Short mmCIF file of C-alpha atoms and ligand atoms in Angstrom, two decimals:
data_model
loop_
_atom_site.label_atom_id
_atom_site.label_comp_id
_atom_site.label_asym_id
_atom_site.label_seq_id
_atom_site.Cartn_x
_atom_site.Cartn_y
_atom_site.Cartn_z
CA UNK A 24 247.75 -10.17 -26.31
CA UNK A 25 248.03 -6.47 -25.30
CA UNK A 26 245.75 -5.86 -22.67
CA UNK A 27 244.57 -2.64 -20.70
CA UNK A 28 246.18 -2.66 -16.84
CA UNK A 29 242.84 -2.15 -15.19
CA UNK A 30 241.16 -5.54 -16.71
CA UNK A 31 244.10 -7.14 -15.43
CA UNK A 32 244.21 -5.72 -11.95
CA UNK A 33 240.66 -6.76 -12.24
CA UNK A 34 241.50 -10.44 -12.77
CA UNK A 35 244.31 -11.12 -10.89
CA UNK A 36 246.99 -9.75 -7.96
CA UNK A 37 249.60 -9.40 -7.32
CA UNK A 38 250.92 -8.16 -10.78
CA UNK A 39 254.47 -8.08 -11.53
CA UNK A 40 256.08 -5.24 -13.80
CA UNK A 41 259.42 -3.26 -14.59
CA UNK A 42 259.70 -0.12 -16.05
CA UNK A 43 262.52 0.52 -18.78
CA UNK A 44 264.12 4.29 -19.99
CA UNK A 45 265.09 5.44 -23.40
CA UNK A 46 268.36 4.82 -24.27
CA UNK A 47 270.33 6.89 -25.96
CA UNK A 48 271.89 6.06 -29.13
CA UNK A 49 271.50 2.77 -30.87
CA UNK A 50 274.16 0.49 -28.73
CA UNK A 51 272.33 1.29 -25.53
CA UNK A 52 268.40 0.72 -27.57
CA UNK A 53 269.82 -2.72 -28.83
CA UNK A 54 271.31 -3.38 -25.03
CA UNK A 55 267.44 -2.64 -24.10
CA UNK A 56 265.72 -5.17 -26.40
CA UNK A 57 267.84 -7.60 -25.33
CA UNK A 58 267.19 -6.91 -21.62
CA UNK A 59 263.55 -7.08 -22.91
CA UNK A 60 264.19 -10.26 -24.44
CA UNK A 61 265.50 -12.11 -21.24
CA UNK A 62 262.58 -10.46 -19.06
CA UNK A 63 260.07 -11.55 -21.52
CA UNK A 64 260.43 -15.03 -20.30
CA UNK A 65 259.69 -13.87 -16.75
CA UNK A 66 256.09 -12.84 -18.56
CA UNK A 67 255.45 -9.55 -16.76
CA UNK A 68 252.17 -8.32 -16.39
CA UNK A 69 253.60 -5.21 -18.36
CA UNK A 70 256.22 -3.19 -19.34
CA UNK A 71 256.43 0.29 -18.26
CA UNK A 72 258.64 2.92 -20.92
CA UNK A 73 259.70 6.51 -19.42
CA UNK A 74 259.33 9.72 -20.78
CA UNK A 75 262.39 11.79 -20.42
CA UNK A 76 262.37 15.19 -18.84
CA UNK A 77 259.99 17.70 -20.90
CA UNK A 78 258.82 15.30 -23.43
CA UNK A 79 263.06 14.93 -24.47
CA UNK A 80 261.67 11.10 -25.33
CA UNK A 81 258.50 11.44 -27.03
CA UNK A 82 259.51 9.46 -30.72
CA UNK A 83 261.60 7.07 -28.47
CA UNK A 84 259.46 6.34 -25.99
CA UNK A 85 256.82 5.26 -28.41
CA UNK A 86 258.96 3.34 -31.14
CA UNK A 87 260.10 1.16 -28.22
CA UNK A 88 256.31 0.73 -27.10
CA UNK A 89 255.59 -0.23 -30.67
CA UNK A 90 258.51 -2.31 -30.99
CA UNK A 91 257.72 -4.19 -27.66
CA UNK A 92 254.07 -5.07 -28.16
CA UNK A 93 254.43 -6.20 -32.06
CA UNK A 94 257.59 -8.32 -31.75
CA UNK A 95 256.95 -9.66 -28.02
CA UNK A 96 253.80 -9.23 -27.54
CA UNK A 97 254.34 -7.72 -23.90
CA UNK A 98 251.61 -5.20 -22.76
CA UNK A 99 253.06 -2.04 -22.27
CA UNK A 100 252.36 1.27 -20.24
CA UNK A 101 253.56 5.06 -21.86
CA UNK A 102 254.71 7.22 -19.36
CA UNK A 103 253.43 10.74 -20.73
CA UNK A 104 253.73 14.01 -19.10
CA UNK A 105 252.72 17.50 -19.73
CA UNK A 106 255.61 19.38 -19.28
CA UNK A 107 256.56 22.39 -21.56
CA UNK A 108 253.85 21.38 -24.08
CA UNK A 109 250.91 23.18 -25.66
CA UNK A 110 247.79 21.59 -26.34
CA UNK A 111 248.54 21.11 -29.54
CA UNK A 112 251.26 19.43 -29.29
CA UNK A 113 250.10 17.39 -26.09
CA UNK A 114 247.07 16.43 -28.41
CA UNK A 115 249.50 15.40 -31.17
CA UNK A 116 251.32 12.89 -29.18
CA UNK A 117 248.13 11.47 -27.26
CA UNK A 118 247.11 10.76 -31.28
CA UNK A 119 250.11 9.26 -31.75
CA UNK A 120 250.20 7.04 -29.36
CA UNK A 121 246.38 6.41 -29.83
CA UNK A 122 247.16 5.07 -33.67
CA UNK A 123 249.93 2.93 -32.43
CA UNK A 124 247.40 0.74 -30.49
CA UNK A 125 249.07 2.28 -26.92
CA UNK A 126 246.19 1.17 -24.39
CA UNK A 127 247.35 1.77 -20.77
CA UNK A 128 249.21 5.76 -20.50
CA UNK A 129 250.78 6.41 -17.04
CA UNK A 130 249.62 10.33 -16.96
CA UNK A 131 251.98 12.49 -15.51
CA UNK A 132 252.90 16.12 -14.82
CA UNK A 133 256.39 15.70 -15.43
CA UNK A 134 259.53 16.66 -13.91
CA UNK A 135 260.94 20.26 -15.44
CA UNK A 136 263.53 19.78 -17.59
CA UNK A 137 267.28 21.63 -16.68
CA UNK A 138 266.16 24.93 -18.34
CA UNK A 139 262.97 24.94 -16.41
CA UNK A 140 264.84 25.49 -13.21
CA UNK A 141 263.95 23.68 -9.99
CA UNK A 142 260.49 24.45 -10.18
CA UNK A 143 257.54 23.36 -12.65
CA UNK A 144 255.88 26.46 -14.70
CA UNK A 145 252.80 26.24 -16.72
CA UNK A 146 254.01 26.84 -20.38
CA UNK A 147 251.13 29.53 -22.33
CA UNK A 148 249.27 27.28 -23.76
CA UNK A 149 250.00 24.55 -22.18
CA UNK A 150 248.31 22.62 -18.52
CA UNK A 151 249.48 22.77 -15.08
CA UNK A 152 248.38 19.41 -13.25
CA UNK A 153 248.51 15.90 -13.94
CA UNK A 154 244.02 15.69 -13.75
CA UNK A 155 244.33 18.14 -17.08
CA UNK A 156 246.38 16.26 -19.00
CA UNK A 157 243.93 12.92 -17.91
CA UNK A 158 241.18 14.73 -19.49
CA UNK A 159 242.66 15.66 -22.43
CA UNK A 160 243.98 12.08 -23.11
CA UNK A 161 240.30 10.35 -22.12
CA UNK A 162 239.10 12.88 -24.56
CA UNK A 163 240.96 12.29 -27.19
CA UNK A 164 240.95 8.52 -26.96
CA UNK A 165 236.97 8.42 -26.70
CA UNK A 166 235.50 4.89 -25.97
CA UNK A 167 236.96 2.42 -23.95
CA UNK A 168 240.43 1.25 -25.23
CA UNK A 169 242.46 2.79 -22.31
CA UNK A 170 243.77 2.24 -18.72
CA UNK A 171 244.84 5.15 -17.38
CA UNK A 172 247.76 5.09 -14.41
CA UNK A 173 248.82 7.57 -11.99
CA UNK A 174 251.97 9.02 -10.13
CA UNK A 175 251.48 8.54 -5.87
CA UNK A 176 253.74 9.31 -3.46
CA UNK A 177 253.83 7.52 0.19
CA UNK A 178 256.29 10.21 1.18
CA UNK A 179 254.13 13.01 -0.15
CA UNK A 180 254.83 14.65 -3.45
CA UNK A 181 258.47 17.01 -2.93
CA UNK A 182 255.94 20.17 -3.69
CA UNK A 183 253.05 18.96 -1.46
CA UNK A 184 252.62 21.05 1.35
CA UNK A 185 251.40 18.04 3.87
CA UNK A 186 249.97 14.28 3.37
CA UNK A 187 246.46 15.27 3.84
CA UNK A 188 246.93 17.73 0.89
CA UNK A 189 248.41 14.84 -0.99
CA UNK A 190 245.94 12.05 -0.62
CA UNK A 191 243.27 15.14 -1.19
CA UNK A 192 245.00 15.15 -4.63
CA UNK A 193 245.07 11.53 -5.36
CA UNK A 194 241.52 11.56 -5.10
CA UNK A 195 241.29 14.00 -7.52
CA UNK A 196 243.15 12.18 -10.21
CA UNK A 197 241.01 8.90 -9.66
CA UNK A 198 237.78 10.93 -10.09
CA UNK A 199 238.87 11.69 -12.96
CA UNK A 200 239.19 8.37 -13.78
CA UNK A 201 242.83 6.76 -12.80
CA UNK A 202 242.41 3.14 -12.79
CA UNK A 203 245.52 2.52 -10.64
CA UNK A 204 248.49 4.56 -9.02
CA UNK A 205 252.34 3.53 -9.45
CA UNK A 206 254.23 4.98 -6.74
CA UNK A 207 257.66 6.43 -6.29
CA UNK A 208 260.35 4.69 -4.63
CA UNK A 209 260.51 4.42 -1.10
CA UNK A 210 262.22 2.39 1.10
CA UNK A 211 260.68 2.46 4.67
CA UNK A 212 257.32 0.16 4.37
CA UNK A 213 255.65 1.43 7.36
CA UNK A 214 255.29 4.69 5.19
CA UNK A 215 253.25 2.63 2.63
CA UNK A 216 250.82 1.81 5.22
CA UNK A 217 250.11 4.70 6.48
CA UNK A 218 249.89 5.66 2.45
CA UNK A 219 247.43 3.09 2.43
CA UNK A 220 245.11 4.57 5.37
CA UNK A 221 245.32 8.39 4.91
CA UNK A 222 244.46 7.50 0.98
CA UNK A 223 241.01 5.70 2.32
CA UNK A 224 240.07 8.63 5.05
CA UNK A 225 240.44 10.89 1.88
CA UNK A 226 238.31 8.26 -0.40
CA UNK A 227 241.17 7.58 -2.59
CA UNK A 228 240.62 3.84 -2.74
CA UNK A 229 242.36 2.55 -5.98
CA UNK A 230 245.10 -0.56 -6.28
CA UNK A 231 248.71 0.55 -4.91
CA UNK A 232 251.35 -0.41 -7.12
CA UNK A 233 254.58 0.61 -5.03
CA UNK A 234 258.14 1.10 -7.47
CA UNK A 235 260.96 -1.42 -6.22
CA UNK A 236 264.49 0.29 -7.17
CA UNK A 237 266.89 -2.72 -6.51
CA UNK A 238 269.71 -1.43 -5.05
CA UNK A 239 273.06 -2.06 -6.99
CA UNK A 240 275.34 0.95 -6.34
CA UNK A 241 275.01 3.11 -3.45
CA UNK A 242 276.29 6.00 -5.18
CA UNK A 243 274.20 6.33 -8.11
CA UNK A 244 271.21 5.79 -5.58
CA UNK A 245 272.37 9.17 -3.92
CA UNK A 246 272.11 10.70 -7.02
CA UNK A 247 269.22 8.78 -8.99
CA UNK A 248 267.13 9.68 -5.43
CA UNK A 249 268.14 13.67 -5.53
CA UNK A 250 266.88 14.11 -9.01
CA UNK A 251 263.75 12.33 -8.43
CA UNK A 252 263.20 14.08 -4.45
CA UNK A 253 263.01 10.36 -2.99
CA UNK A 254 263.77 10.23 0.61
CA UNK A 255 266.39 7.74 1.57
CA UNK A 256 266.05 5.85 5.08
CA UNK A 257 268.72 5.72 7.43
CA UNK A 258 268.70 2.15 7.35
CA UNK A 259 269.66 2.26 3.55
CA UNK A 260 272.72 4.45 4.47
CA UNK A 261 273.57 2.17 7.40
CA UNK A 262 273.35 -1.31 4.99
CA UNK A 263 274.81 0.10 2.09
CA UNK A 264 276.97 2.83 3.07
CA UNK A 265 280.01 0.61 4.45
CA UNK A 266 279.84 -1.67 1.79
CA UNK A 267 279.51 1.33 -1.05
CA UNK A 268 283.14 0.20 -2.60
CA UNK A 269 282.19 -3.53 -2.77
CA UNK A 270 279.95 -4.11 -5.79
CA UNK A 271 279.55 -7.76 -5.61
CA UNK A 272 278.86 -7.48 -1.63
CA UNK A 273 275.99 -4.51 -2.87
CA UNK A 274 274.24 -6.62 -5.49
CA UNK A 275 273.79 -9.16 -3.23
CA UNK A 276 272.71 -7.36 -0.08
CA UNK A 277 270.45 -5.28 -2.60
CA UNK A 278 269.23 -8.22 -3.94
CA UNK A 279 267.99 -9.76 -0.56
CA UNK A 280 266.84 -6.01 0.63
CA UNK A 281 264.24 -6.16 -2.35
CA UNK A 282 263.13 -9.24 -1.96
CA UNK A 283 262.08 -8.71 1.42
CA UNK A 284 261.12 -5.10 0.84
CA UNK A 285 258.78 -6.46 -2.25
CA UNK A 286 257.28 -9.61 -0.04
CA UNK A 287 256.50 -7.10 2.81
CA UNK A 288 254.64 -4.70 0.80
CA UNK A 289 252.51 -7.35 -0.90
CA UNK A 290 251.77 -8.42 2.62
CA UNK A 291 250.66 -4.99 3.79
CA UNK A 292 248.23 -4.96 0.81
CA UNK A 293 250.09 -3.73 -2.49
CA UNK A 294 248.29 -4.76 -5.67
CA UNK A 295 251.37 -5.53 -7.08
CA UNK A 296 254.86 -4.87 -7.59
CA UNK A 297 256.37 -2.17 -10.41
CA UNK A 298 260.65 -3.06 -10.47
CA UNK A 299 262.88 -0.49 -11.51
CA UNK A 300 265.08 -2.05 -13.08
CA UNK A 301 267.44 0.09 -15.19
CA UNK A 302 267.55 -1.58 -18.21
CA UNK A 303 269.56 -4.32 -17.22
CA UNK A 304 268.47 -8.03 -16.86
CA UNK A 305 270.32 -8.77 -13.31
CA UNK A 306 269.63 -8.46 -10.35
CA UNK A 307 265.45 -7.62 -11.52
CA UNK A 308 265.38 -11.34 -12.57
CA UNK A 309 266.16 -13.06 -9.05
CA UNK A 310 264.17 -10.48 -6.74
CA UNK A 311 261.37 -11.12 -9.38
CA UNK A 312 261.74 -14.96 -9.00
CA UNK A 313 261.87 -15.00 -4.87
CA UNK A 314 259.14 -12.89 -4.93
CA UNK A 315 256.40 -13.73 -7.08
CA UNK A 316 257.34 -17.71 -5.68
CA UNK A 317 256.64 -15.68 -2.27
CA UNK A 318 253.41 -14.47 -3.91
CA UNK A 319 251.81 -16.14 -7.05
CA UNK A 320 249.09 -14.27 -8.26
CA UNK A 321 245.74 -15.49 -7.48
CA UNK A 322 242.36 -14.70 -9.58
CA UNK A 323 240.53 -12.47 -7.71
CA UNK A 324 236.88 -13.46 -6.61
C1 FAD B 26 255.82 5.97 -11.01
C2 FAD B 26 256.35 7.29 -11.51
C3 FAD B 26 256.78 7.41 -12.82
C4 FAD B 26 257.27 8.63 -13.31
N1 FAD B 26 257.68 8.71 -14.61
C5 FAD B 26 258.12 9.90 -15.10
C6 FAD B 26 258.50 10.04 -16.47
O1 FAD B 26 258.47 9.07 -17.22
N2 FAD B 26 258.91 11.27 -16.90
C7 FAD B 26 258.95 12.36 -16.07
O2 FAD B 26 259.31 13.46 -16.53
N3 FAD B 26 258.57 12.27 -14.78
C8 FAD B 26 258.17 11.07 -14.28
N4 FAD B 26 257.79 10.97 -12.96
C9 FAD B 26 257.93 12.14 -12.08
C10 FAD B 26 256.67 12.99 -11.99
O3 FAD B 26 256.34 13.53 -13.25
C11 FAD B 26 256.96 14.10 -10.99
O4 FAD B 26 257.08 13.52 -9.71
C12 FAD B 26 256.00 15.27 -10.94
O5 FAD B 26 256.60 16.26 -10.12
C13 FAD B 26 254.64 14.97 -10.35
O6 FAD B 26 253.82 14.41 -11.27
P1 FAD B 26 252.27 14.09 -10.94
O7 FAD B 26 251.74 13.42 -12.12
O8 FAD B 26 252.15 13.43 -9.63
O9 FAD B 26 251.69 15.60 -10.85
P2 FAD B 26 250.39 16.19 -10.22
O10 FAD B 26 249.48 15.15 -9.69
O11 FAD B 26 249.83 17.16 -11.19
O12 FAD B 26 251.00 16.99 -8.99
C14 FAD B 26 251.99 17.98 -9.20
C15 FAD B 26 252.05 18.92 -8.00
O13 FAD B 26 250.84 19.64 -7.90
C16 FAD B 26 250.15 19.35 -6.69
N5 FAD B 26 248.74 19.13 -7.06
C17 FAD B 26 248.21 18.03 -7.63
N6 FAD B 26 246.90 18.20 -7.84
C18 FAD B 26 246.60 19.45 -7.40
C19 FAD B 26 245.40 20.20 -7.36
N7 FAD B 26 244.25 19.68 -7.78
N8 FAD B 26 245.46 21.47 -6.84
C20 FAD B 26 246.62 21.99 -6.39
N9 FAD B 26 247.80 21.31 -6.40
C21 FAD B 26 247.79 20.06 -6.90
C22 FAD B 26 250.79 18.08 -6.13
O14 FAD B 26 250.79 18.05 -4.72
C23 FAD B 26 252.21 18.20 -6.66
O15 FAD B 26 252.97 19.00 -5.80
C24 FAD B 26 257.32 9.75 -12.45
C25 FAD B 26 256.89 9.63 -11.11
C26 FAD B 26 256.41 8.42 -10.64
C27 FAD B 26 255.98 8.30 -9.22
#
């Protein structure tokens, strides 16, 4: 049964979740149902799809929602961002994904896309910040039929001029009615707690769903953490760096450095766990395992 995120998070935590991209061309979207496939056994609370930079994704993104929910039955979040749209056309695809029975949207402002430049502009026409484009999609979707998701940042947004700022803006996006925030990778815990306590002293009290990036290649995590402005700890460097040339030695050490990153945060107070896992079945499906044995979810009183 497809159901909306915040009913769950109402019923249960810890949830458990991964978050798949848009392949593509065919070979790589067949590669991806078949990762699908293998996870579905796991039974994952949901299944989160991307939206590639300026709305480059927008058919994909959705035909591999529709695809997911009708022939697995898996309940799936849309990543959807404003980027380089007009109303119109933002209102087009909130429609779209309205009529294809789409119930929880992660709302988002988007990363620019290459001929943006470094920084985000405000197309004419279009909306600036991520509370806008919640609006629009409430709006448009009327009644009840949604669960709406935000982006939050324990290491404070890239553009964010301090935390205070931050968490000031968080509360913003759950008064207008976020029912839970996904966060960005991070890999230093202690910044999740104080995440935790300078979102309360700013009255932005909603369930924390930290991303968990399993670390398989030390390389590509240089370069997947520059294009998405995450902050890598020293620690990271000092694990991984020596071992950046052994693959099987990574995977493994990345494996255990999940699993114990995942259990911690659950134990500092994360409502549940969101894995990036890149598409690919292994090493998602062990951390996943250790941890929810660590943590089976519980109903909630
Ligand atoms: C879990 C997760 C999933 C993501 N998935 C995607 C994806 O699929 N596709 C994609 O393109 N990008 C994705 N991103 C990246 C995201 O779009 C960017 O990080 C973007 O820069 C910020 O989006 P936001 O929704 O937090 O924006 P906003 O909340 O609108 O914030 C944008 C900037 O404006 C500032 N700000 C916010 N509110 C206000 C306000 N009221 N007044 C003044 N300033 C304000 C913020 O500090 C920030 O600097 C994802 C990020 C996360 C954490």
């Amino acid at each position: 049964m497809i159901r909306k995120i915040c009913d769950v998070l109402a019923e249960k935590r810890p949830t458990y979740s991964f978050e798949l991209f848009p392949p593509k061309n065919e070979k790589g979207m067949s590669r991806l149902f078949n990762t699908v496939e293998k996870l579905a056994v796991l039974e994952p609370d949901y299944v989160s799809v991307t939206y590639g930079a300026g709305g480059s994704t927008s058919k994909s993104t959705l035909d591999i929602i529709k695809k997911i929910q009708e022939d697995f039955e898996l309940t799936c979040m849309h990543h959807f961002t404003l980027v380089n749209q007009t109303l119109d056309s933002l209102a087009d695809s909130i429609k779209a994904m309205r009529d294809a029975g789409v119930k929880n949207v992660l709302a988002l402002r988007g990363d620019p896309p290459p001929e943006m430049g470094e920084k985000f502009r405000k197309v004419d026409g279009g909306l600036e910040f991520c509370y806008e484009l919640m609006d629009l999609v409430r709006e448009i979707y009327g009644g009840n039929d949604l669960s709406l998701g935000v982006a939050g940042f324990p290491e404070v947004h890239i553009d964010c001029p301090s935390a205070e700022l931050d968490s000031k803006y968080l509360k913003i996006k759950l008064d207008h009615g976020a029912d839970f925030v996904v966060t960005q990778i991070f890999f230093e815990n202690e910044s999740f707690s104080k995440y935790i306590k300078r979102n309360l002293a700013a009255g932005a009290d909603a369930p924390l769903i930290p991303g968990v990036l399993p670390i398989v290649d030390y390389k590509r995590l240089l370069s997947f953490c520059d294009t998405c402005g995450a902050y890598i700890c020293e620690e990271v460097h000092k694990v991984f760096g020596p071992i950046a040339d052994d693959p099987a030695k990574t995977i493994e050490t990345g494996t255990q450095y999940a699993i114990d990153q995942s259990t911690d945060l659950l134990a500092r107070g994360a409502a549940g766990i969101h894995f990036y896992c890149l598409n690919k079945v292994n090493p998602t499906r062990a951390i996943w395992k250790a941890v929810k044995e660590a943590y089976p979810p519980q109903p909630r009183a």
